[in-house]
GROMACS .gro file of C-alpha atoms in nm:
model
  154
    1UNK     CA    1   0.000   0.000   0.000
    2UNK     CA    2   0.112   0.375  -0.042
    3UNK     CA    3   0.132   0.652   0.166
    4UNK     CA    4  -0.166   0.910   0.042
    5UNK     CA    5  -0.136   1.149   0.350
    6UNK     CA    6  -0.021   1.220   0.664
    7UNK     CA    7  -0.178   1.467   0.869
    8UNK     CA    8  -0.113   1.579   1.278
    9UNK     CA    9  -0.402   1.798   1.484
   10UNK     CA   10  -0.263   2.010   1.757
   11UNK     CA   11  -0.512   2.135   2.023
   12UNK     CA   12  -0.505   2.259   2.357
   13UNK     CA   13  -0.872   2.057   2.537
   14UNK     CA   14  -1.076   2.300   2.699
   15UNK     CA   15  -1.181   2.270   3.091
   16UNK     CA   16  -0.842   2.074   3.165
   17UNK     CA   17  -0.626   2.217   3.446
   18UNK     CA   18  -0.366   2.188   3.167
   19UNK     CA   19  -0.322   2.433   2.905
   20UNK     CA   20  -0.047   2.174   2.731
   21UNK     CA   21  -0.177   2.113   2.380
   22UNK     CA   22  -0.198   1.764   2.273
   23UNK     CA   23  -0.119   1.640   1.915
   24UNK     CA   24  -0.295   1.326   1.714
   25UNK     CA   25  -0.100   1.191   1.420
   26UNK     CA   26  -0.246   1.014   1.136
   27UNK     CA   27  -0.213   0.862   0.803
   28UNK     CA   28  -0.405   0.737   0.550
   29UNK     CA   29  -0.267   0.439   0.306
   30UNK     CA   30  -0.451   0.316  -0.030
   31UNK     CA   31  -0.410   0.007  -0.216
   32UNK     CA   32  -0.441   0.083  -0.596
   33UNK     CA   33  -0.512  -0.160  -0.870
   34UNK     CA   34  -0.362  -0.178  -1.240
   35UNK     CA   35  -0.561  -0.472  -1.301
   36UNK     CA   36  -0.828  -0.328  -1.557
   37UNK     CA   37  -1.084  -0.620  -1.506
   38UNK     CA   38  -1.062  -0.557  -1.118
   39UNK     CA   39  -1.116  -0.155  -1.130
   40UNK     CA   40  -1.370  -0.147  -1.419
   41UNK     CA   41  -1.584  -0.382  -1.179
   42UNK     CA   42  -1.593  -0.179  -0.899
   43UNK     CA   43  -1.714   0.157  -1.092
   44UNK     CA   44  -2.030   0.306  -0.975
   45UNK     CA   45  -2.212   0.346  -1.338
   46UNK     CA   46  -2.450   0.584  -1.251
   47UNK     CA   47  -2.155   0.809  -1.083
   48UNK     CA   48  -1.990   0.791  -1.451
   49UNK     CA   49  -2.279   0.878  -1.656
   50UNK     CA   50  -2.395   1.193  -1.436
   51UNK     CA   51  -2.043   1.315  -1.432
   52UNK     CA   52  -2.032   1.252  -1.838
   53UNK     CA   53  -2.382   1.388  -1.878
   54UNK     CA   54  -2.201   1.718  -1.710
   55UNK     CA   55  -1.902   1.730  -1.881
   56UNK     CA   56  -2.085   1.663  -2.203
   57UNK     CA   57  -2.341   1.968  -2.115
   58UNK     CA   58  -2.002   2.195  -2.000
   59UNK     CA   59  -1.842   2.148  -2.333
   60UNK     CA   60  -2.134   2.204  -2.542
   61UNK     CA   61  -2.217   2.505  -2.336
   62UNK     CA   62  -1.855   2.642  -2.463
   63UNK     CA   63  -1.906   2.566  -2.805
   64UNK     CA   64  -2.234   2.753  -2.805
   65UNK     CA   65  -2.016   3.038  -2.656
   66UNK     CA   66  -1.766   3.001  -2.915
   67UNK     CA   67  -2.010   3.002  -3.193
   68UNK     CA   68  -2.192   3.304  -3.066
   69UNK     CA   69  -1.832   3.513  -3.114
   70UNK     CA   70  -1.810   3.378  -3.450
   71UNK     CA   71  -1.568   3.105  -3.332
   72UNK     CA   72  -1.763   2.770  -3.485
   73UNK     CA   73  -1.469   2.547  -3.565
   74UNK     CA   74  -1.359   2.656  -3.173
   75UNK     CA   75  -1.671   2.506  -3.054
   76UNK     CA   76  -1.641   2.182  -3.330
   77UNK     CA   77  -1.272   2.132  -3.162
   78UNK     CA   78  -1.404   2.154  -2.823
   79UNK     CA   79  -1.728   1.903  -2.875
   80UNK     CA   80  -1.445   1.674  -3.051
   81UNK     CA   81  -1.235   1.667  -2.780
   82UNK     CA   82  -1.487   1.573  -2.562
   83UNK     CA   83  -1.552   1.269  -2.787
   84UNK     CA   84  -1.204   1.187  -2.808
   85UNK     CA   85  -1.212   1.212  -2.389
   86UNK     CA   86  -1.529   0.975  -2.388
   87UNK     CA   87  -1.371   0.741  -2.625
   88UNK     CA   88  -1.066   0.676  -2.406
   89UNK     CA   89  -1.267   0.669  -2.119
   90UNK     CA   90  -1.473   0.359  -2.312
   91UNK     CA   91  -1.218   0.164  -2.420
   92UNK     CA   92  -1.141  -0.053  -2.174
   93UNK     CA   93  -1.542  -0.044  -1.999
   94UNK     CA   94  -1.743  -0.086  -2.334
   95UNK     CA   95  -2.055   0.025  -2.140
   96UNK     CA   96  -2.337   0.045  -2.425
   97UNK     CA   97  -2.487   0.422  -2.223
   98UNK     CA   98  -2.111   0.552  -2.290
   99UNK     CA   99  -2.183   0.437  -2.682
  100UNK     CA  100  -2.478   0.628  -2.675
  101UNK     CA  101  -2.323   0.959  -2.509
  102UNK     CA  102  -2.090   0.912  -2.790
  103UNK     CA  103  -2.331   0.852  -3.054
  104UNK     CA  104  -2.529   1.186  -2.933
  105UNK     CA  105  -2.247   1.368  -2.935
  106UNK     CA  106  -2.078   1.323  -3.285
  107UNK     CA  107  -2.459   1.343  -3.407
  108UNK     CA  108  -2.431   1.722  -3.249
  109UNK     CA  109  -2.037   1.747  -3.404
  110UNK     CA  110  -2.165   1.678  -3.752
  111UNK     CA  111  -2.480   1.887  -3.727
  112UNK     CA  112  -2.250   2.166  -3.674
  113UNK     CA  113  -2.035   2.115  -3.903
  114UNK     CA  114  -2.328   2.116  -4.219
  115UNK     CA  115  -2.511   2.328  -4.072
  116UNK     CA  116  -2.321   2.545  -3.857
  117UNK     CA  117  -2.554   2.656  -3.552
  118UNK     CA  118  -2.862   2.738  -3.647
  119UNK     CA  119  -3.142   2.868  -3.442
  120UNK     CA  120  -3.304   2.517  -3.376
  121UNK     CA  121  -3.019   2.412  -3.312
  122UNK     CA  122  -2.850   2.616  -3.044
  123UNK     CA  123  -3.183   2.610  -2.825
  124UNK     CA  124  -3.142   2.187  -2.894
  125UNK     CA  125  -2.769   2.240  -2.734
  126UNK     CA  126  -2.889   2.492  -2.476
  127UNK     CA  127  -3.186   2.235  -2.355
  128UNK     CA  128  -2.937   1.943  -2.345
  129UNK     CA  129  -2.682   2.173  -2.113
  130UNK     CA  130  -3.044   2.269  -1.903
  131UNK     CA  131  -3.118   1.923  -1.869
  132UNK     CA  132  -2.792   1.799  -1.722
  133UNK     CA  133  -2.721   2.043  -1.502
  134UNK     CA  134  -3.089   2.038  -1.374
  135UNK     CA  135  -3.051   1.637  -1.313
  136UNK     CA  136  -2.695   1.697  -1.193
  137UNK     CA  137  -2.881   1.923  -0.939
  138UNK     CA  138  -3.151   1.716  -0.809
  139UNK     CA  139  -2.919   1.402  -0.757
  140UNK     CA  140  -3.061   1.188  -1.091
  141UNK     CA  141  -3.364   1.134  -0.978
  142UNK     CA  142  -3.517   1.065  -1.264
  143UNK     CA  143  -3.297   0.822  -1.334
  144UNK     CA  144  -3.244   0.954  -1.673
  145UNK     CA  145  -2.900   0.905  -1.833
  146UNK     CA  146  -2.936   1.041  -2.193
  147UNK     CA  147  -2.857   1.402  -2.358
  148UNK     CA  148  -3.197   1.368  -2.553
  149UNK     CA  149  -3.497   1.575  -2.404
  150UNK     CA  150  -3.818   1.465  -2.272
  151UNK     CA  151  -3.981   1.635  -2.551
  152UNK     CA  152  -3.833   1.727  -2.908
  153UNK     CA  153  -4.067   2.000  -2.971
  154UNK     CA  154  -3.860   2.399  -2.884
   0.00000   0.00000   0.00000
């Protein structure tokens, strides 16, 4: 195991005769695993997808900010990096709702780069950054792990 930390609390205890401080030492040691099998079983899926549903919503939300100062292929190269950071992320787990977050997103990457953003479009990217930040916000309580919106009508 390796050393992670080491900390030491000094305090003096109040309504003791004696005003000598006192000091408590600790350390805290972690076992880590390079065994891929071993650490892809003990992820906490739904952990993943809410922090990839944010980080999804984060870099769309800076594309939309790059496109509105006339900086589209900014935005593109941001979205695309993002896809590139999912794809690493998914080799090794292979998890079919990572596919998906993919999927959505180079669907979004090549709508922009046709299209550009359109009107329809950035209130589509705006919802999707709405959405995750509201379920980041109320824990995932709807249990919903998607980019799509409840309703496709703007």
């Amino acid at each position: 195991s390796a050393l992670v930390a080491e900390a030491t609390l000094t305090y003096t205890p109040v309504g003791e005769e004696s005003q000598e401080p006192l000091s408590v030492k600790s350390s805290v040691r972690a076992d880590f695993l390079s065994h891929v099998p071993s650490i892809i079983k003990s992820i906490n899926e739904e952990v993943v997808y809410a922090v990839l549903s944010y980080d999804i919503a984060e870099s769309l939300e800076k594309a939309i900010g790059f496109a509105d100062e006339g900086r589209l292929e900014r935005g593109i190269r941001e979205l695309e990096g993002t896809y590139k950071d999912l794809r690493s992320l998914n080799y090794d787990m292979e998890d079919p709702v990572v596919e998906d977050f993919m999927s959505e997103l180079k669907q979004q990457i090549e709508s922009l780069k046709s299209r550009g953003l359109n009107r329809i479009d950035r209130k589509v990217m705006t919802l999707k950054v709405f959405q995750a930040i509201q379920q980041r916000s109320s824990g995932n309580e709807e249990g919903g792990t998607s980019l799509e919106g409840e309703s496709s009508e703007l």
